[in-house]
Structure formats: C-alpha cells, structure tokens
mmCIF file of C-alpha atoms and ligand atoms in Angstrom:
data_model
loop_
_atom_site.group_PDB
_atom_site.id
_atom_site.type_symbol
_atom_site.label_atom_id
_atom_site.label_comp_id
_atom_site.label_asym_id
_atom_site.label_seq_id
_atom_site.Cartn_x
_atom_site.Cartn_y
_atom_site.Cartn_z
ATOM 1 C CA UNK F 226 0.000 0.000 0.000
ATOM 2 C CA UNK F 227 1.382 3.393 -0.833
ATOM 3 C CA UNK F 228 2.400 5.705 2.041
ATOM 4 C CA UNK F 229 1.203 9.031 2.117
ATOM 5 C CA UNK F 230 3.168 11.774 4.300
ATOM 6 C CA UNK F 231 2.565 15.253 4.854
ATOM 7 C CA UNK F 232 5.202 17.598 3.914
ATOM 8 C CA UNK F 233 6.040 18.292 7.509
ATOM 9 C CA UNK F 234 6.353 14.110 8.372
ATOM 10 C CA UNK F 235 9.081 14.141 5.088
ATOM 11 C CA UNK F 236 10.736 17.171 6.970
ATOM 12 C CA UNK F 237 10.877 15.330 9.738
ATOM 13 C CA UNK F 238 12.017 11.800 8.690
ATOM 14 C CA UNK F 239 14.505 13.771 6.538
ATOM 15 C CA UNK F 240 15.649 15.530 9.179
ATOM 16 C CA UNK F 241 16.437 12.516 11.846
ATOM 17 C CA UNK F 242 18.317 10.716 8.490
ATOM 18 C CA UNK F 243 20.189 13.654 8.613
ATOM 19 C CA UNK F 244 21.086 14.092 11.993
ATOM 20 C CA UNK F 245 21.927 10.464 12.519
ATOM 21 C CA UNK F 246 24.339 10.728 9.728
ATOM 22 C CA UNK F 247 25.868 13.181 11.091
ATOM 23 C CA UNK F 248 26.563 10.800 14.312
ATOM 24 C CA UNK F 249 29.750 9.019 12.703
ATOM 25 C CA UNK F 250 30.627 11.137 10.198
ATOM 26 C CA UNK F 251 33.469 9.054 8.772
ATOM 27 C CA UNK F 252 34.112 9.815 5.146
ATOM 28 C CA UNK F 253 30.452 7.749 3.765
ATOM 29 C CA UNK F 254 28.177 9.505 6.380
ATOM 30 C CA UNK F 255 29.954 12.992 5.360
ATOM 31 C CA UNK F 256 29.332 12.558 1.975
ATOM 32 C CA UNK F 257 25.885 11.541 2.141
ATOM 33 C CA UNK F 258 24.985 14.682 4.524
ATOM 34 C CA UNK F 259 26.698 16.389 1.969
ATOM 35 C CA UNK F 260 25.069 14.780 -0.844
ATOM 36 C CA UNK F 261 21.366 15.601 1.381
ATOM 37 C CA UNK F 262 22.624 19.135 1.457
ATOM 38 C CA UNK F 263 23.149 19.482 -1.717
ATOM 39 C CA UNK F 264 19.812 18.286 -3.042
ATOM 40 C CA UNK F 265 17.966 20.526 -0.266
ATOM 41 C CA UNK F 266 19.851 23.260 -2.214
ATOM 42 C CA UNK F 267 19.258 22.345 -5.747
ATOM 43 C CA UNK F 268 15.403 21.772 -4.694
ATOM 44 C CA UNK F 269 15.091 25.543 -3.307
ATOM 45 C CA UNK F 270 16.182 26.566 -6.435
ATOM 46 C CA UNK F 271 19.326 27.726 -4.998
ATOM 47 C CA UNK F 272 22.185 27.683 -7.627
ATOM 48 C CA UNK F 273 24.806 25.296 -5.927
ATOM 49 C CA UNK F 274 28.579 25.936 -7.941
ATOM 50 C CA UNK F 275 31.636 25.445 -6.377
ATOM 51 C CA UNK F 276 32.809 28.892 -5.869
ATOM 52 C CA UNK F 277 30.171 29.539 -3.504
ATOM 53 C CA UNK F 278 32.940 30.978 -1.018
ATOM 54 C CA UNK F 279 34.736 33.622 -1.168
ATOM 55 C CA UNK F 280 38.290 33.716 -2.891
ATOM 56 C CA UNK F 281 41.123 35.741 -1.667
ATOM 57 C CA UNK F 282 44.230 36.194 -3.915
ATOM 58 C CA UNK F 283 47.856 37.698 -2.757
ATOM 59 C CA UNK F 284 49.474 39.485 -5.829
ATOM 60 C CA UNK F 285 53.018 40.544 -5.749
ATOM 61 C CA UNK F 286 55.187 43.103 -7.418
ATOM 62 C CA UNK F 287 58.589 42.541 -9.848
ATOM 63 C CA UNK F 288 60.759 42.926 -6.797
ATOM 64 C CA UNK F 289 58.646 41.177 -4.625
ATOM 65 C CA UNK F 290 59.417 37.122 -3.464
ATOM 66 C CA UNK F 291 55.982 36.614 -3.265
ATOM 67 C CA UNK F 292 54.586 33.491 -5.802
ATOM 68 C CA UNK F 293 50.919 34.129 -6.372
ATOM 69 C CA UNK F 294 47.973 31.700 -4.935
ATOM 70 C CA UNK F 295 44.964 31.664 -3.710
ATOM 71 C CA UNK F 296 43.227 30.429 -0.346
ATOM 72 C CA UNK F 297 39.786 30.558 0.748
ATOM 73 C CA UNK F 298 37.983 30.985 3.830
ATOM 74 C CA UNK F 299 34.755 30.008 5.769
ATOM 75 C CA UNK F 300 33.642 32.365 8.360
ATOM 76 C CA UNK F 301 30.984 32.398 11.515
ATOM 77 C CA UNK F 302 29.133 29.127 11.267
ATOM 78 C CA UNK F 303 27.439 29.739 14.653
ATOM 79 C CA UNK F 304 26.729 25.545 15.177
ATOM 80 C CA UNK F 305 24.146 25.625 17.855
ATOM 81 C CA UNK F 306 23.901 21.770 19.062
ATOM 82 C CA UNK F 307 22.883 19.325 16.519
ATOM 83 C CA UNK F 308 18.724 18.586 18.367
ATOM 84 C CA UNK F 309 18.915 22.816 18.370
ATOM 85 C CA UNK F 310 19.074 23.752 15.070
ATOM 86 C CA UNK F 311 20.413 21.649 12.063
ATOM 87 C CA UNK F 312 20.140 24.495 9.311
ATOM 88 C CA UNK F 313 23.815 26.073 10.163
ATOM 89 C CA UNK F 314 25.137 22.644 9.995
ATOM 90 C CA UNK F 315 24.114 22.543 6.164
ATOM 91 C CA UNK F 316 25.029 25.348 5.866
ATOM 92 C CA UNK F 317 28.564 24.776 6.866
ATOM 93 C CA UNK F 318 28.602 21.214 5.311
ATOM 94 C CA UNK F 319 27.372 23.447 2.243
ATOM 95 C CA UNK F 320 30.483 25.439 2.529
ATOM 96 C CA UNK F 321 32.980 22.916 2.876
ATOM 97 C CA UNK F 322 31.624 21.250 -0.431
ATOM 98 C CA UNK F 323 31.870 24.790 -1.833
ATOM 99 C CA UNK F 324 36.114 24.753 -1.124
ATOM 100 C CA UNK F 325 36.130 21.033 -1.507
ATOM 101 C CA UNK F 326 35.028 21.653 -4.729
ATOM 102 C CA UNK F 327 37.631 24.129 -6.036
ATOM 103 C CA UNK F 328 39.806 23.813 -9.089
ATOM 104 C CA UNK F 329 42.903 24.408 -8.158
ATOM 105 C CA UNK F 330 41.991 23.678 -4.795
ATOM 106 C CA UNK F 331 43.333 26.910 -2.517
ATOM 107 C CA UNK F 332 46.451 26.494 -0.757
ATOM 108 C CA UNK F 333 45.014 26.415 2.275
ATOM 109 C CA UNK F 334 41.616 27.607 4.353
ATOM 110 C CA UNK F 335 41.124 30.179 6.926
ATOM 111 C CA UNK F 336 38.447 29.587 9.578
ATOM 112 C CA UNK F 337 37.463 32.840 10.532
ATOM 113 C CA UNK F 338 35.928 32.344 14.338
ATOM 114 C CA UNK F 339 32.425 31.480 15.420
ATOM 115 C CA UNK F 340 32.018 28.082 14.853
ATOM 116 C CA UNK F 341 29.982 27.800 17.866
ATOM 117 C CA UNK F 342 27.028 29.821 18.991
ATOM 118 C CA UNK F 343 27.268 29.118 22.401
ATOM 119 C CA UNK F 344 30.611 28.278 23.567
ATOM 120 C CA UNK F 345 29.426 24.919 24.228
ATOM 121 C CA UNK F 346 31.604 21.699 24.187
ATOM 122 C CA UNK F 347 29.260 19.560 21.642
ATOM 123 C CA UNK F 348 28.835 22.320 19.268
ATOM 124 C CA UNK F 349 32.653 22.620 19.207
ATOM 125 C CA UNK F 350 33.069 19.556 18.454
ATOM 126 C CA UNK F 351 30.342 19.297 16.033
ATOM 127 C CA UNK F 352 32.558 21.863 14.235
ATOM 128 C CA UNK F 353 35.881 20.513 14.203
ATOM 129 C CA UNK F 354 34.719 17.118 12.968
ATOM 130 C CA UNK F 355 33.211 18.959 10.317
ATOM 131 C CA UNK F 356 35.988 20.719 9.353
ATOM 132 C CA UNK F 357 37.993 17.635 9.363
ATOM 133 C CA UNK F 358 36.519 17.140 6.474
ATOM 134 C CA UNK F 359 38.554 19.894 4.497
ATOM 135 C CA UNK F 360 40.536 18.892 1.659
ATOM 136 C CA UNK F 361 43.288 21.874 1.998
ATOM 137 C CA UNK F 362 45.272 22.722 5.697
ATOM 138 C CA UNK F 363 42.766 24.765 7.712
ATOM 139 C CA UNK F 364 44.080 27.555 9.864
ATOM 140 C CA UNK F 365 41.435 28.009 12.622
ATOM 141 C CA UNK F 366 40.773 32.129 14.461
ATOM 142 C CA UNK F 367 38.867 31.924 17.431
ATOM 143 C CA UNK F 368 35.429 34.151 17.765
ATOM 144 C CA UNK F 369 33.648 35.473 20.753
ATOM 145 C CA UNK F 370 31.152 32.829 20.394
ATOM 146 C CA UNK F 371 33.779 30.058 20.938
ATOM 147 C CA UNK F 372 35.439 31.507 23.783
ATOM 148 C CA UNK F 373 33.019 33.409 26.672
ATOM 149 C CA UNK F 374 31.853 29.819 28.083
ATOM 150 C CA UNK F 375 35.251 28.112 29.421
ATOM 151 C CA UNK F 376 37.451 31.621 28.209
ATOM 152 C CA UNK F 377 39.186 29.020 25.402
ATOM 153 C CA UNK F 378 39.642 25.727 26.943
ATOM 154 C CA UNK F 379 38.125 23.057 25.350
ATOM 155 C CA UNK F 380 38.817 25.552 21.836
ATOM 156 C CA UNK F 381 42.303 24.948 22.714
ATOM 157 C CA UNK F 382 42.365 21.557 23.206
ATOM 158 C CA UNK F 383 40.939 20.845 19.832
ATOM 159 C CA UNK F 384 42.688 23.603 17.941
ATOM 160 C CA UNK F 385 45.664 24.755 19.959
ATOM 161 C CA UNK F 386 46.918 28.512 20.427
ATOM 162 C CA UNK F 387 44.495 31.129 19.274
ATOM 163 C CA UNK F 388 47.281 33.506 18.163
ATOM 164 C CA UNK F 389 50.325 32.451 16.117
ATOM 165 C CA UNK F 390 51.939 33.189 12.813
ATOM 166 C CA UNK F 391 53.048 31.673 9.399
ATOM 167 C CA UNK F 392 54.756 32.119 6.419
ATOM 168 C CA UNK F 393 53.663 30.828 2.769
ATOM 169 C CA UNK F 394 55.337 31.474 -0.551
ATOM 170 C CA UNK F 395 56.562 34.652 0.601
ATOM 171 C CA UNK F 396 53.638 36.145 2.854
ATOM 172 C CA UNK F 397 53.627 36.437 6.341
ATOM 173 C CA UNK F 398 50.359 35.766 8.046
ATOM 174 C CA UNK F 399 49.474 36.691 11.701
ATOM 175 C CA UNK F 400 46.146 35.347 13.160
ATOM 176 C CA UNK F 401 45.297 37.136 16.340
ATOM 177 C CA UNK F 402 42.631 36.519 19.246
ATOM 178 C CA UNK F 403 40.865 39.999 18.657
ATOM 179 C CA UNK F 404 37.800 39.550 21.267
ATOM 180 C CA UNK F 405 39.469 39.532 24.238
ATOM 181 C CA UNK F 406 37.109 41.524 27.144
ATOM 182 C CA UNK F 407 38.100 43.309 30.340
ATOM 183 C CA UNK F 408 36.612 41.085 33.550
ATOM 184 C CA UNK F 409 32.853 42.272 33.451
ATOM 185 C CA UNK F 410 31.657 38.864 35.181
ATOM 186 C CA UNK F 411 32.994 38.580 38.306
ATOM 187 C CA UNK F 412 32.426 41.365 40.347
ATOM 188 C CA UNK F 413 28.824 40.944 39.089
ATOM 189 C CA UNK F 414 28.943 37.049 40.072
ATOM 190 C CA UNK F 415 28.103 35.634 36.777
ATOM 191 C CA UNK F 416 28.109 32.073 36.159
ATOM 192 C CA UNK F 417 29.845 30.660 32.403
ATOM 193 C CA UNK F 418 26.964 30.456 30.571
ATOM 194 C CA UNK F 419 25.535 34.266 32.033
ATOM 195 C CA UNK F 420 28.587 35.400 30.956
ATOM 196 C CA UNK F 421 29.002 33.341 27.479
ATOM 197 C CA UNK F 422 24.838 34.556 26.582
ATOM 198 C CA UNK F 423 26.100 38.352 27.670
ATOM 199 C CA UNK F 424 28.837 38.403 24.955
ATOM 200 C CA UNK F 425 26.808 36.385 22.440
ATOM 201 C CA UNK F 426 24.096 39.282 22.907
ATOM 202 C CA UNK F 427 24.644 42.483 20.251
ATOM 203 C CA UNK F 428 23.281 45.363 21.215
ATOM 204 C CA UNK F 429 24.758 44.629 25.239
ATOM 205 C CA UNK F 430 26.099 47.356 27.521
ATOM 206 C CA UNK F 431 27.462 45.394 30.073
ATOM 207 C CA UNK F 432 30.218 43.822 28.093
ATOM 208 C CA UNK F 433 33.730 45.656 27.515
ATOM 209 C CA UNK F 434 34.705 46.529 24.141
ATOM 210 C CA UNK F 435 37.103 43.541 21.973
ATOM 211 C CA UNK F 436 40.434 44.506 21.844
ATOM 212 C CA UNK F 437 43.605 43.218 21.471
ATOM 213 C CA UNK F 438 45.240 44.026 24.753
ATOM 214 C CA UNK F 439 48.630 44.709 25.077
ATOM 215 C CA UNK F 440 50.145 41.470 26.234
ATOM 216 C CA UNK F 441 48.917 40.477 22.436
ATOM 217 C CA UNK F 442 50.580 43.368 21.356
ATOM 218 C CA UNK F 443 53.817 42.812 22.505
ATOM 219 C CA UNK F 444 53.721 39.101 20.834
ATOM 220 C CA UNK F 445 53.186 40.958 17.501
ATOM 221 C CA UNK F 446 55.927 43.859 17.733
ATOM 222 C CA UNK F 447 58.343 40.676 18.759
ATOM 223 C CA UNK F 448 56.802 38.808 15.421
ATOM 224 C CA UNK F 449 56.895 41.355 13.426
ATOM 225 C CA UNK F 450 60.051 42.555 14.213
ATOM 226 C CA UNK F 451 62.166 40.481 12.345
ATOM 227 C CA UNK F 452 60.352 40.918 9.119
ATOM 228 C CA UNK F 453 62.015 43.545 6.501
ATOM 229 C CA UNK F 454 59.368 46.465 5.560
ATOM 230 C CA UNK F 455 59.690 45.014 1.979
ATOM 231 C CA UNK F 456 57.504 41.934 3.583
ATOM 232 C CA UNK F 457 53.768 41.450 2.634
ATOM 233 C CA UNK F 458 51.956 41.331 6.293
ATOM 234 C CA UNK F 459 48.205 39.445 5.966
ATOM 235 C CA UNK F 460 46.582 39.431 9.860
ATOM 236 C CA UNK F 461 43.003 37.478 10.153
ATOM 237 C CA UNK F 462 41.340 38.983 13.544
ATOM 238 C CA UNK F 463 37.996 37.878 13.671
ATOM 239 C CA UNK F 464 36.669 41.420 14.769
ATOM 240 C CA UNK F 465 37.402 44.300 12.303
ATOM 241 C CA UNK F 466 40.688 46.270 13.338
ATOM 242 C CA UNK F 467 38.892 49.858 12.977
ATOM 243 C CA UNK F 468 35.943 51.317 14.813
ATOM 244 C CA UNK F 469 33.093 50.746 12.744
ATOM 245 C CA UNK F 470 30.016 50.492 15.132
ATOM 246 C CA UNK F 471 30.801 50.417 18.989
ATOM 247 C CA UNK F 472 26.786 49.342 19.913
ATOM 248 C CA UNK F 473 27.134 45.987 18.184
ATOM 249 C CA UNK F 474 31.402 45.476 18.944
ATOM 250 C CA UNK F 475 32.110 45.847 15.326
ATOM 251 C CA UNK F 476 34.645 47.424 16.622
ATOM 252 C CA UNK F 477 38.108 46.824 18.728
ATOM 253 C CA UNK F 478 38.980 49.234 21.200
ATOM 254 C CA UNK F 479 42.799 49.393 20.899
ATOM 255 C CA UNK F 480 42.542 49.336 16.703
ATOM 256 C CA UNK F 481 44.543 52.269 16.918
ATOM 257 C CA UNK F 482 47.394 50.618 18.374
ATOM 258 C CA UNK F 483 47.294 47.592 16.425
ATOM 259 C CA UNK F 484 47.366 49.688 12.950
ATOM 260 C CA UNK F 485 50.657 51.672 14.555
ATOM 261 C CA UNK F 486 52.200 48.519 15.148
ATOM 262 C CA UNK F 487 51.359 47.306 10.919
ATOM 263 C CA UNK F 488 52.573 50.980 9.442
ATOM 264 C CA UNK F 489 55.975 50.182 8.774
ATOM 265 C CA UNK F 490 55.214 47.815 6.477
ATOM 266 C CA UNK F 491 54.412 48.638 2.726
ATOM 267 C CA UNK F 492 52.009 45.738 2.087
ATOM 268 C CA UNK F 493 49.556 45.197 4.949
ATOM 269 C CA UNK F 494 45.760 43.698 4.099
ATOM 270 C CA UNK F 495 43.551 42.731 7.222
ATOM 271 C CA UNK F 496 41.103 39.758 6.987
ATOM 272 C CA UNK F 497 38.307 39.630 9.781
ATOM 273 C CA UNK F 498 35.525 37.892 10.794
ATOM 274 C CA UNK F 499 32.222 38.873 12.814
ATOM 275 C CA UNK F 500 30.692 41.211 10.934
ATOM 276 C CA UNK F 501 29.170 38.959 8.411
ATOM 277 C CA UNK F 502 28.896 41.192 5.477
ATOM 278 C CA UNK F 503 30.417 42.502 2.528
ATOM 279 C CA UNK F 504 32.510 45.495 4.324
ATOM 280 C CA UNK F 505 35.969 47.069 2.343
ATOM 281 C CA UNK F 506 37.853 49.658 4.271
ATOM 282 C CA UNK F 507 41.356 51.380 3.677
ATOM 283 C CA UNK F 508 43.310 53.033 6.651
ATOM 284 C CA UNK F 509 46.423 54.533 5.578
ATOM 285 C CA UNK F 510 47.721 51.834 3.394
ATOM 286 C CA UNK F 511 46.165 49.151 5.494
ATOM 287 C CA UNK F 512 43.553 47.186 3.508
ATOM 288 C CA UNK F 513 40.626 45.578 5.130
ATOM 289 C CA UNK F 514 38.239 42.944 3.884
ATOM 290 C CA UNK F 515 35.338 41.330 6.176
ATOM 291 C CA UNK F 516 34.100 37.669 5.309
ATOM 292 C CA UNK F 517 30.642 36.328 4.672
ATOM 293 C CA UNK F 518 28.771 34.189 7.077
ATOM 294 C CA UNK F 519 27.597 30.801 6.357
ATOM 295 C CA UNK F 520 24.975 31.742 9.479
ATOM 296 C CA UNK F 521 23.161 34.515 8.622
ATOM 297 C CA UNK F 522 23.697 37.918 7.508
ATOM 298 C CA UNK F 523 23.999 41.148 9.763
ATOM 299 C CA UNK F 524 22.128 44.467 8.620
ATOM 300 C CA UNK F 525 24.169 47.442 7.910
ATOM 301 C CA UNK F 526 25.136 49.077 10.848
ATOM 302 C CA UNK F 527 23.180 52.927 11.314
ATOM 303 C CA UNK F 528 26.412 54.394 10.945
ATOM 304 C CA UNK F 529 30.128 54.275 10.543
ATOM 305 C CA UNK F 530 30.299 52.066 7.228
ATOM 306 C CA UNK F 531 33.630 52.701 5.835
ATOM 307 C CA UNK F 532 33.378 54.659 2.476
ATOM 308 C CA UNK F 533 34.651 52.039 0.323
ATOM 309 C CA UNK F 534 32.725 49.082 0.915
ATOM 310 C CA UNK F 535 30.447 48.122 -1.687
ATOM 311 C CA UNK F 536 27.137 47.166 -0.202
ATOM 312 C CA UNK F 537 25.989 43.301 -0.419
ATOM 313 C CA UNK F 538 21.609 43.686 -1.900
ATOM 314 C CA UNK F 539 19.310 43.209 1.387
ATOM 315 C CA UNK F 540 19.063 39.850 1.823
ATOM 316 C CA UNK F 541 15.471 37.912 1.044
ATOM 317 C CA UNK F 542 14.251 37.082 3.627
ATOM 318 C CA UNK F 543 12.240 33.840 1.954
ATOM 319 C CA UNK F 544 15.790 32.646 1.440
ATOM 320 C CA UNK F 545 17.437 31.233 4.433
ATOM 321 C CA UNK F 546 20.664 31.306 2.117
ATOM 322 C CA UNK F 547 20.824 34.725 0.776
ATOM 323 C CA UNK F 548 23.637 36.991 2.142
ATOM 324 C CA UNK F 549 25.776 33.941 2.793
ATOM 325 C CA UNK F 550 28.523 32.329 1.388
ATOM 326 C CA UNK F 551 32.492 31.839 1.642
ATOM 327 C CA UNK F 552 35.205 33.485 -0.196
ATOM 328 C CA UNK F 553 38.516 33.293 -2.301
ATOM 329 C CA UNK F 554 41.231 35.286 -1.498
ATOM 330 C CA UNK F 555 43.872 36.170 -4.525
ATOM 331 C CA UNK F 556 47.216 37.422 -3.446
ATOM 332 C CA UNK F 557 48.908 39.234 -5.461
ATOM 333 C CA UNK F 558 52.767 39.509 -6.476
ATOM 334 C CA UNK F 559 53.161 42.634 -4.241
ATOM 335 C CA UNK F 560 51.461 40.816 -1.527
ATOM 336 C CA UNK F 561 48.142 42.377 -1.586
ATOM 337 C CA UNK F 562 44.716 40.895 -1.946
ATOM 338 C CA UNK F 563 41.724 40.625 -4.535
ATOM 339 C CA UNK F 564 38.998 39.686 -2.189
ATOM 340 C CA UNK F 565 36.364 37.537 -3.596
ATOM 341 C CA UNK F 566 32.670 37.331 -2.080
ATOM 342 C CA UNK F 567 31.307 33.955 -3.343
ATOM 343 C CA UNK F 568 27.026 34.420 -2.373
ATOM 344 C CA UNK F 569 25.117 31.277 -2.502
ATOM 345 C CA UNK F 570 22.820 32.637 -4.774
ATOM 346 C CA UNK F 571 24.650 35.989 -6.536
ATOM 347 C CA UNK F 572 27.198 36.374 -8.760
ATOM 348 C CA UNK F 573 30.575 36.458 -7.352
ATOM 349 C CA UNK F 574 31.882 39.881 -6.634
ATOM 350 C CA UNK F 575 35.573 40.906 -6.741
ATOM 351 C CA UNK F 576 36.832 43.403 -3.993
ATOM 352 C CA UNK F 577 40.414 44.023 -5.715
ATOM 353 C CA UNK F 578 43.627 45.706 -4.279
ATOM 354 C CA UNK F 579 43.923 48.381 -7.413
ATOM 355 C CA UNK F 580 40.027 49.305 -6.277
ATOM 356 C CA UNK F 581 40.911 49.819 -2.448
ATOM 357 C CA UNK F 582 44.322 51.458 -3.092
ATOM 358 C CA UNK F 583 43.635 53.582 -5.662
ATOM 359 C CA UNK F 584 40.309 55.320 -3.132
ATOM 360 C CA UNK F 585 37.673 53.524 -5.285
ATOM 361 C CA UNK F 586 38.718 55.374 -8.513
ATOM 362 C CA UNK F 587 39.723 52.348 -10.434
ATOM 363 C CA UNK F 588 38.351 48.845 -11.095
ATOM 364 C CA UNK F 589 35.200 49.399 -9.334
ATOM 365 C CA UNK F 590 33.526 45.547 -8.213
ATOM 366 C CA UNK F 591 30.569 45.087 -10.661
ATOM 367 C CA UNK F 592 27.330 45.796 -9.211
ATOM 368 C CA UNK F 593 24.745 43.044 -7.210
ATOM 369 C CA UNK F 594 23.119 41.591 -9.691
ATOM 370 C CA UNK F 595 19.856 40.907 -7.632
ATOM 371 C CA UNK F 596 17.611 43.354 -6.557
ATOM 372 C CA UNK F 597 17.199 44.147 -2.839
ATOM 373 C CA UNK F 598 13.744 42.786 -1.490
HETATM 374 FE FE1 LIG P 1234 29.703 35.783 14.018
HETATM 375 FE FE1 LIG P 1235 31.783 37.301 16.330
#
C-alpha cells in the first residue's frame, strides 16, 4: 500500500536521516549529509557551484618574493547543538563542499571564528569534525562565540593557540585573538553560561569593548620585528581592526594601536571575521576585507560604514541562504589581496587591491546583480 506523508512528516524523517548521519561522520556519512545538502539546495532553487565561497588572492610586485595563490575561507558558522538547530550545519557542510570543490583547490583555508554559537563543548566539536573534512590545511581564528563559556579551553584543546603566525610562498600571516574583554563577570557574580549569553548578545552594555590588549601586542611587535618592511603582512582577527560600530562590537577598542604597530610595512591587508557582510575599508595603506557568514547575515550598521565598501543587496528574507557564502582570497605579487565574495545565490563579486588602493577610482567591483527585497 502506498504511504502518504505530509510535507512536515518528510521534513521530519529527513531531518532525523540527517542528523543520525551526522553521528559518525566518517568519510560515507559525510558525503551523504553532503550529498542531502546538496539536493535541499538544488530543490530551493538555490544555484549550488563550487565557488560559492569567497576567494582571496595575494598578488606581488617585480621585486617582490611573493609566488601568487589563492586560499579561501569560511567564516561564523554559529553551530548551535545538533537537536537545536540543524540548518547552520548545512550550511557549513554546504560550505565545505563549496572549497572542496575548487579547481585548483586553494592552498590552504582560513576559519574565521564562530564556529559555535554558544561556547558549548558539543557544538565545538560538532565543528571541528566537520571541518575535518577539508581537503586543503585549515588555519582556525577563534570568535567570541567560541570563547566566553570556558574563556578558550576546550577551543584549545581541539585547535591549539588562538594567536600564532606563518609564512607561505613569501607572505607572512598573523592570526590574532581579537575579542578579548576586560573582567565584566565577576564582580557581578556571573556564572559561564551568564557570561558566554552576555557576549553572544549584540546590542549589550554590560560587556567591555574587543580589543587586542597589550600582552597580544607585545607578541606581535616581537613577530613582526624580524620581518624587513619590503615583507607582505596578511593578519586574520575575527573582529574588524577599525571602529566601525561600537553598539554591536564591530569594533576593537585598541585598533589604533594595532594599525601603529602594521605601518611600517608597505604591504599590509587585514582579513576579519564577525561582521558577516560585505565590508571594504582602507586606513592609511592598510587594507581591510570582512568575510561572509555561512549563518546569517547582519544588517548594515546605522552608521560608521567605511566609504569604500560596496554594499551586499538586502538579503530575502524567503531565502534562508541569501547573504551567505564563503570566499577566495587572490594574493597578489606585491602581496596584496583581490577579495572575492562567493554568495550562494549571486554572482561572485571581486573586492580588488587596485580598487581599495587607488580610493575607489579604479576597477570598481561590478554591481549586485539581484535586486534588494
Ligand atoms: Fe559571528
Ligand atoms: Fe563574532
């Protein structure tokens, strides 16, 4: 006899199959979750292509010892625990496809913070053996969300330090902890998870601003200091280094500092996190470049958008996916970047180095090709 099921029953069923794959995730489950996510795509009429991330290249100039390449990143995946909400987990599994995917693969990926939404041990974990699933090295930056619960234990244990350096083909890359808080918790008694739901909230006055704090500091004047000026600098902080909107902490307090300590060098681009939107500043010959979410996207803020950034279309709202994505990241020969936003359901759009260092005048990233809704 033929069974019939409501749509919600299919949801449902669909759903548990899911979930339960997700259990052992060994290379067959993956790929079937995968797979799952892929059709759910495909059947929302999303287009799914494998540059749905966003590509960052490094360029370099005649006298530079930079070789060109390409990595990629995947940014604020927010995993609440698997019974919570199973959407970001697609939505991440969607993403690693996405890099999986590319031809030439990238060199390597950058994590940019937030894989958890609550700090919590299982949805750590839930990200990492995600993640494990990444073709290319993964460099992993650590996001407010990951750290306000234990303050970075159990991300440590399955990541190691959250601030270190590395060189590749001629680039120097720094990845700093960026969200670090003055003590707001104790004096008021809080437990973990007061404090960890504080942090995670936006618009919160109780929290301190992020910053870097000196002790960071120090560890990057002593990095940095051995570097000739001639060296292309890339940093990944998951908050912006500039003061864009204090209300929501897209912002870090000591930004100031942090540029001051970057100035000496010719070729400086910073990658960050948090923000989860197309956002392009310049500050002196600094270049910064947020990421996308695979989450979801945040609004504008009311004020302080840097002048350069090209604005990503409001997001539909009937589309879970809209406003997300990863990126490509193309560095140049000089050691600069051509930022690319890969949406899930846009055209790609390239934020190059000639547009942010020539003030916007030149090579100007084609328009959205969607209209706002
Ligand atoms: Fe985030
Ligand atoms: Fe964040």
């Amino acid at each position: 006899m033929r069974r019939h099921t409501s749509v919600e029953t299919k949801y449902h069923e669909e759903r548990d199959a899911f979930l339960k794959g997700l259990r052992g995730l060994d290379r067959r489950a993956f790929l079937k979750v995968s797979l799952a996510a892929a059709a759910a795509a495909a059947a929302s009429g999303v287009r799914f292509h494998p540059h749905s991330f966003q590509t960052v290249s490094v360029a370099g100039a005649a006298t530079s010892k930079v070789e060109p390449f390409t990595f990629a990143y995947i940014s604020d995946a927010h995993l609440y625990r698997r019974e919570l909400n199973d959407r970001f987990v697609r939505q991440l599994l969607r993403a690693v496809d996405d890099v999986n995917g590319l031809d030439p693969a990238p060199d390597f990926v950058l994590f940019g913070g937030d894989l958890a939404q609550l700090g919590a041990p299982e949805e750590l974990d839930l990200g990492a053996q995600i993640l494990k699933s990444v073709k290319p090295p993964v460099h992993m930056m650590v996001g407010e969300h990951d750290w306000y619960l234990d303050l970075g234990d159990k991300w440590r244990a399955l990541f190691g330090q959250e601030t270190y350096s590395f060189d590749h083909k001629g680039v120097h890359f720094v990845v700093l902890q960026s969200v670090v808080e003055k003590d707001f918790w104790t004096a008021r008694g809080m437990t973990p998870e007061e404090r960890m739901h504080t942090v995670a909230g936006l618009d919160n006055g109780i929290q301190s601003r992020f910053e870097v704090g000196e002790p960071q500091r120090e560890w990057l004047k002593q990095d940095l200091g051995k570097l000739p000026v001639d060296t292309p600098v890339v940093v990944f902080s998951h908050s912006p280094l500039y003061k864009y909107y204090r209300p929501w902490n897209f912002w870090t307090e000591d930004a100031e500092q942090v540029q001051a300590i970057l100035k000496r060098f010719a070729h400086v681009t910073v990658i960050h996190g948090h923000t989860h939107q197309m956002l392009t500043n310049r500050i002196g010959n600094i270049h910064f470049h947020g990421m996308l979410s695979t989450a979801w996207p945040w609004p504008y803020a009311p004020e302080g958008l840097p002048k350069l950034t090209i604005q990503m279309n409001r997001p539909d709202p009937f589309n879970p996916n809209d406003g997300l994505g990863t990126g490509t990241v193309d560095v140049q020969a000089n050691g600069m970047v051509d930022a690319v936003y890969n949406l899930w359901n846009r055209n790609p759009i390239q934020v190059s180095a000639t547009y942010v260092s020539s003030n916007g005048t030149q090579n100007p990233p084609a328009p959205a090709t969607l209209t706002s809704y």
